[in-house]
mmCIF file of C-alpha atoms in Angstrom:
data_model
loop_
_atom_site.group_PDB
_atom_site.id
_atom_site.type_symbol
_atom_site.label_atom_id
_atom_site.label_comp_id
_atom_site.label_asym_id
_atom_site.label_seq_id
_atom_site.Cartn_x
_atom_site.Cartn_y
_atom_site.Cartn_z
ATOM 1 C CA HIS R 91 7.181 -22.976 12.932
ATOM 2 C CA TYR R 92 5.602 -23.918 9.642
ATOM 3 C CA TYR R 93 1.870 -24.586 9.752
ATOM 4 C CA LEU R 94 0.123 -27.219 7.666
ATOM 5 C CA SER R 95 -3.364 -26.127 6.686
ATOM 6 C CA ALA R 96 -6.451 -28.291 6.780
ATOM 7 C CA PHE R 97 -10.054 -27.224 7.104
ATOM 8 C CA THR R 98 -12.066 -29.141 9.657
ATOM 9 C CA ASP R 99 -15.676 -30.197 9.419
ATOM 10 C CA ARG R 100 -16.544 -27.426 11.858
ATOM 11 C CA ASN R 101 -15.493 -24.784 9.325
ATOM 12 C CA TYR R 102 -17.988 -26.180 6.817
ATOM 13 C CA LEU R 103 -20.786 -26.968 9.274
ATOM 14 C CA VAL R 104 -20.822 -23.569 11.006
ATOM 15 C CA GLY R 105 -21.404 -21.816 7.703
ATOM 16 C CA LEU R 106 -24.007 -24.357 6.647
ATOM 17 C CA GLN R 107 -25.975 -24.456 9.892
ATOM 18 C CA GLN R 108 -25.815 -20.790 10.851
ATOM 19 C CA ARG R 109 -25.929 -19.464 7.289
ATOM 20 C CA VAL R 110 -22.863 -17.340 7.967
ATOM 21 C CA LEU R 111 -19.262 -17.623 6.936
ATOM 22 C CA PRO R 112 -16.735 -17.346 9.759
ATOM 23 C CA THR R 113 -13.828 -14.927 9.688
ATOM 24 C CA LEU R 114 -10.714 -17.030 9.208
ATOM 25 C CA ASN R 115 -7.017 -16.348 8.997
ATOM 26 C CA LYS R 116 -4.683 -19.108 7.892
ATOM 27 C CA TYR R 117 -1.300 -19.314 9.616
ATOM 28 C CA ILE R 118 1.632 -19.752 7.220
ATOM 29 C CA PHE R 119 4.754 -19.580 9.414
ATOM 30 C CA ALA R 120 6.217 -18.071 12.570
ATOM 31 C CA ALA R 121 9.859 -17.334 13.374
ATOM 32 C CA THR R 122 11.053 -16.056 16.752
ATOM 33 C CA ALA R 123 14.400 -15.446 18.410
ATOM 34 C CA ASP R 124 14.169 -16.696 21.996
ATOM 35 C CA ALA R 125 16.233 -16.467 25.164
ATOM 36 C CA SER R 126 15.881 -18.608 28.285
ATOM 37 C CA TYR R 127 16.812 -17.997 31.904
ATOM 38 C CA MET R 128 17.118 -20.882 34.367
ATOM 39 C CA VAL R 129 15.323 -19.675 37.531
ATOM 40 C CA ALA R 130 15.676 -22.861 39.604
ATOM 41 C CA TYR R 131 17.696 -26.043 39.371
ATOM 42 C CA GLY R 132 18.478 -28.979 41.578
ATOM 43 C CA LYS R 133 19.175 -32.673 41.950
ATOM 44 C CA PHE R 134 17.432 -35.621 43.552
ATOM 45 C CA ALA R 135 18.270 -39.287 44.030
ATOM 46 C CA VAL R 136 16.138 -42.168 42.787
ATOM 47 C CA HIS R 137 16.440 -45.197 45.152
ATOM 48 C CA ASN R 138 20.064 -44.212 45.864
ATOM 49 C CA ALA R 139 20.969 -45.433 42.368
ATOM 50 C CA TRP R 140 20.491 -42.467 40.024
ATOM 51 C CA ILE R 141 20.958 -38.756 40.518
ATOM 52 C CA LEU R 142 18.651 -36.736 38.289
ATOM 53 C CA GLN R 143 19.149 -33.042 37.598
ATOM 54 C CA PHE R 144 16.250 -30.736 36.844
ATOM 55 C CA GLY R 145 15.656 -27.109 36.102
ATOM 56 C CA ALA R 146 12.819 -24.626 35.642
ATOM 57 C CA PHE R 147 13.241 -21.837 33.132
ATOM 58 C CA LEU R 148 11.590 -18.690 31.820
ATOM 59 C CA THR R 149 11.679 -17.983 28.112
ATOM 60 C CA GLY R 150 10.847 -15.007 25.959
ATOM 61 C CA GLY R 151 11.423 -13.721 22.483
ATOM 62 C CA VAL R 152 10.292 -11.652 19.553
ATOM 63 C CA GLY R 153 9.708 -12.510 15.925
ATOM 64 C CA VAL R 154 7.267 -12.468 13.035
ATOM 65 C CA THR R 155 4.182 -14.506 12.114
ATOM 66 C CA MET R 156 2.754 -14.592 8.590
ATOM 67 C CA THR R 157 -1.008 -15.082 8.253
ATOM 68 C CA GLU R 158 -3.281 -15.111 5.233
ATOM 69 C CA VAL R 159 -6.804 -13.724 5.353
ATOM 70 C CA ILE R 160 -9.359 -16.041 3.752
ATOM 71 C CA PRO R 161 -12.019 -13.713 2.285
ATOM 72 C CA ARG R 162 -15.676 -14.591 2.710
ATOM 73 C CA ASN R 163 -16.357 -13.283 -0.789
ATOM 74 C CA ALA R 164 -14.698 -15.688 -3.254
ATOM 75 C CA ALA R 165 -14.332 -12.856 -5.779
ATOM 76 C CA GLN R 166 -11.835 -11.061 -3.541
ATOM 77 C CA GLU R 167 -8.179 -12.039 -3.440
ATOM 78 C CA PRO R 168 -6.675 -13.268 -0.149
ATOM 79 C CA TRP R 169 -3.886 -11.163 1.345
ATOM 80 C CA GLN R 170 -1.031 -11.799 3.751
ATOM 81 C CA ASN R 171 -0.195 -10.099 7.040
ATOM 82 C CA TYR R 172 3.249 -10.007 8.625
ATOM 83 C CA ASN R 173 2.662 -9.614 12.365
ATOM 84 C CA VAL R 174 5.198 -8.768 15.059
ATOM 85 C CA THR R 175 5.000 -11.627 17.569
ATOM 86 C CA VAL R 176 6.074 -11.595 21.221
ATOM 87 C CA GLN R 177 6.538 -14.923 22.987
ATOM 88 C CA ILE R 178 6.738 -15.572 26.742
ATOM 89 C CA GLY R 179 6.691 -18.862 28.561
ATOM 90 C CA VAL R 180 7.782 -21.125 31.373
ATOM 91 C CA GLY R 181 9.250 -24.615 31.200
ATOM 92 C CA PHE R 182 10.775 -27.540 33.055
ATOM 93 C CA ARG R 183 13.775 -29.666 32.013
ATOM 94 C CA MET R 184 14.958 -33.021 33.407
ATOM 95 C CA PHE R 185 18.342 -34.607 32.651
ATOM 96 C CA ILE R 186 17.862 -38.372 32.260
ATOM 97 C CA PHE R 187 21.500 -39.041 31.250
ATOM 98 C CA LYS R 188 24.442 -36.704 30.674
ATOM 99 C CA TRP R 189 23.485 -36.572 27.014
ATOM 100 C CA LEU R 190 19.648 -36.713 27.169
ATOM 101 C CA THR R 191 17.023 -34.342 28.568
ATOM 102 C CA LEU R 192 13.234 -34.300 28.512
ATOM 103 C CA TRP R 193 11.438 -30.982 28.737
ATOM 104 C CA VAL R 194 8.004 -29.396 28.693
ATOM 105 C CA ALA R 195 7.120 -25.733 28.181
ATOM 106 C CA VAL R 196 3.988 -23.592 28.071
ATOM 107 C CA LYS R 197 4.314 -20.560 25.819
ATOM 108 C CA ASP R 198 2.060 -17.691 24.782
ATOM 109 C CA TYR R 199 2.565 -16.225 21.302
ATOM 110 C CA MET R 200 0.962 -12.758 21.234
ATOM 111 C CA MET R 201 0.401 -10.603 18.158
ATOM 112 C CA PRO R 202 -1.962 -8.113 16.531
ATOM 113 C CA ASP R 203 -3.573 -9.607 13.416
ATOM 114 C CA LYS R 204 -5.781 -8.050 10.753
ATOM 115 C CA TYR R 205 -9.109 -9.713 9.882
ATOM 116 C CA GLU R 206 -11.891 -8.977 7.460
ATOM 117 C CA PRO R 207 -14.303 -6.326 8.745
ATOM 118 C CA ALA R 208 -17.242 -7.655 10.764
ATOM 119 C CA ASP R 209 -19.683 -5.199 9.150
ATOM 120 C CA ARG R 210 -20.102 -6.483 5.596
ATOM 121 C CA THR R 211 -23.110 -4.477 4.411
ATOM 122 C CA ASP R 212 -21.363 -3.632 1.124
ATOM 123 C CA PRO R 213 -20.014 -6.846 -0.495
ATOM 124 C CA THR R 214 -18.018 -4.841 -3.049
ATOM 125 C CA ALA R 215 -16.055 -2.900 -0.394
ATOM 126 C CA ASP R 216 -12.329 -3.509 -0.217
ATOM 127 C CA ALA R 217 -11.922 -5.921 2.700
ATOM 128 C CA LYS R 218 -8.148 -5.413 2.919
ATOM 129 C CA LYS R 219 -8.426 -1.638 3.296
ATOM 130 C CA ASN R 220 -11.306 -1.876 5.801
ATOM 131 C CA GLY R 221 -9.862 -4.731 7.845
ATOM 132 C CA GLU R 222 -9.984 -4.818 11.651
ATOM 133 C CA TRP R 223 -6.999 -5.374 13.941
ATOM 134 C CA ARG R 224 -7.423 -7.885 16.772
ATOM 135 C CA PHE R 225 -5.019 -8.916 19.510
ATOM 136 C CA ILE R 226 -4.345 -12.676 19.349
ATOM 137 C CA ASN R 227 -3.041 -15.024 22.082
ATOM 138 C CA ASN R 228 -1.908 -18.464 20.964
ATOM 139 C CA PHE R 229 -1.143 -20.731 23.920
ATOM 140 C CA VAL R 230 1.147 -23.625 23.055
ATOM 141 C CA VAL R 231 2.237 -26.636 25.126
ATOM 142 C CA GLN R 232 5.498 -28.117 23.881
ATOM 143 C CA PHE R 233 7.198 -31.400 24.735
ATOM 144 C CA GLY R 234 10.756 -32.115 23.686
ATOM 145 C CA ILE R 235 13.798 -34.335 23.827
ATOM 146 C CA THR R 236 17.317 -32.906 23.716
ATOM 147 C CA PHE R 237 20.403 -34.884 22.654
ATOM 148 C CA PHE R 238 23.874 -33.596 23.486
ATOM 149 C CA LEU R 239 26.678 -34.619 21.130
ATOM 150 C CA PRO R 240 29.171 -36.102 21.772
ATOM 151 C CA PRO R 241 27.369 -38.213 24.414
ATOM 152 C CA ASP R 242 30.500 -38.584 26.568
ATOM 153 C CA PHE R 243 33.608 -36.443 26.962
ATOM 154 C CA LYS R 244 36.439 -35.833 29.385
ATOM 155 C CA TYR R 245 37.734 -32.489 30.525
ATOM 156 C CA THR R 246 41.452 -31.949 30.093
ATOM 157 C CA THR R 247 43.606 -29.331 31.722
ATOM 158 C CA PHE R 248 46.779 -27.780 30.454
ATOM 159 C CA LYS R 249 50.006 -28.768 32.258
#
């Protein structure tokens, strides 16, 4: 995953209205190696014309997520964190044709991430050295389409 960054109005308005600057980490990218296990599958007929196949699956994996700490003090340099990320999830897949599937999955990307310290009584203190670790859960809902190539084939047996 590569993340595009854009600050929302809320980021600006919270600091303006509350006279505080929020602790923010910007996500740069995430890369995970995943494995899936099909826990249930089946078929059903639609008006005796089509037979649709479906399956439910569990997925899990491990990888890395890169984040960048955005310092509250503009004089301090931002720094990057490389966080070990564990992903677990559940999904559902439906074969529309032999070569086309639609699927949906709900995944949780979990990682420890380092933030600026909450106690900022000394603005000259090194925020990177005094940073605080927090456990992060990122829940993601994914929708997808899968194409199988070639779209049609025939099995052959040796004689």
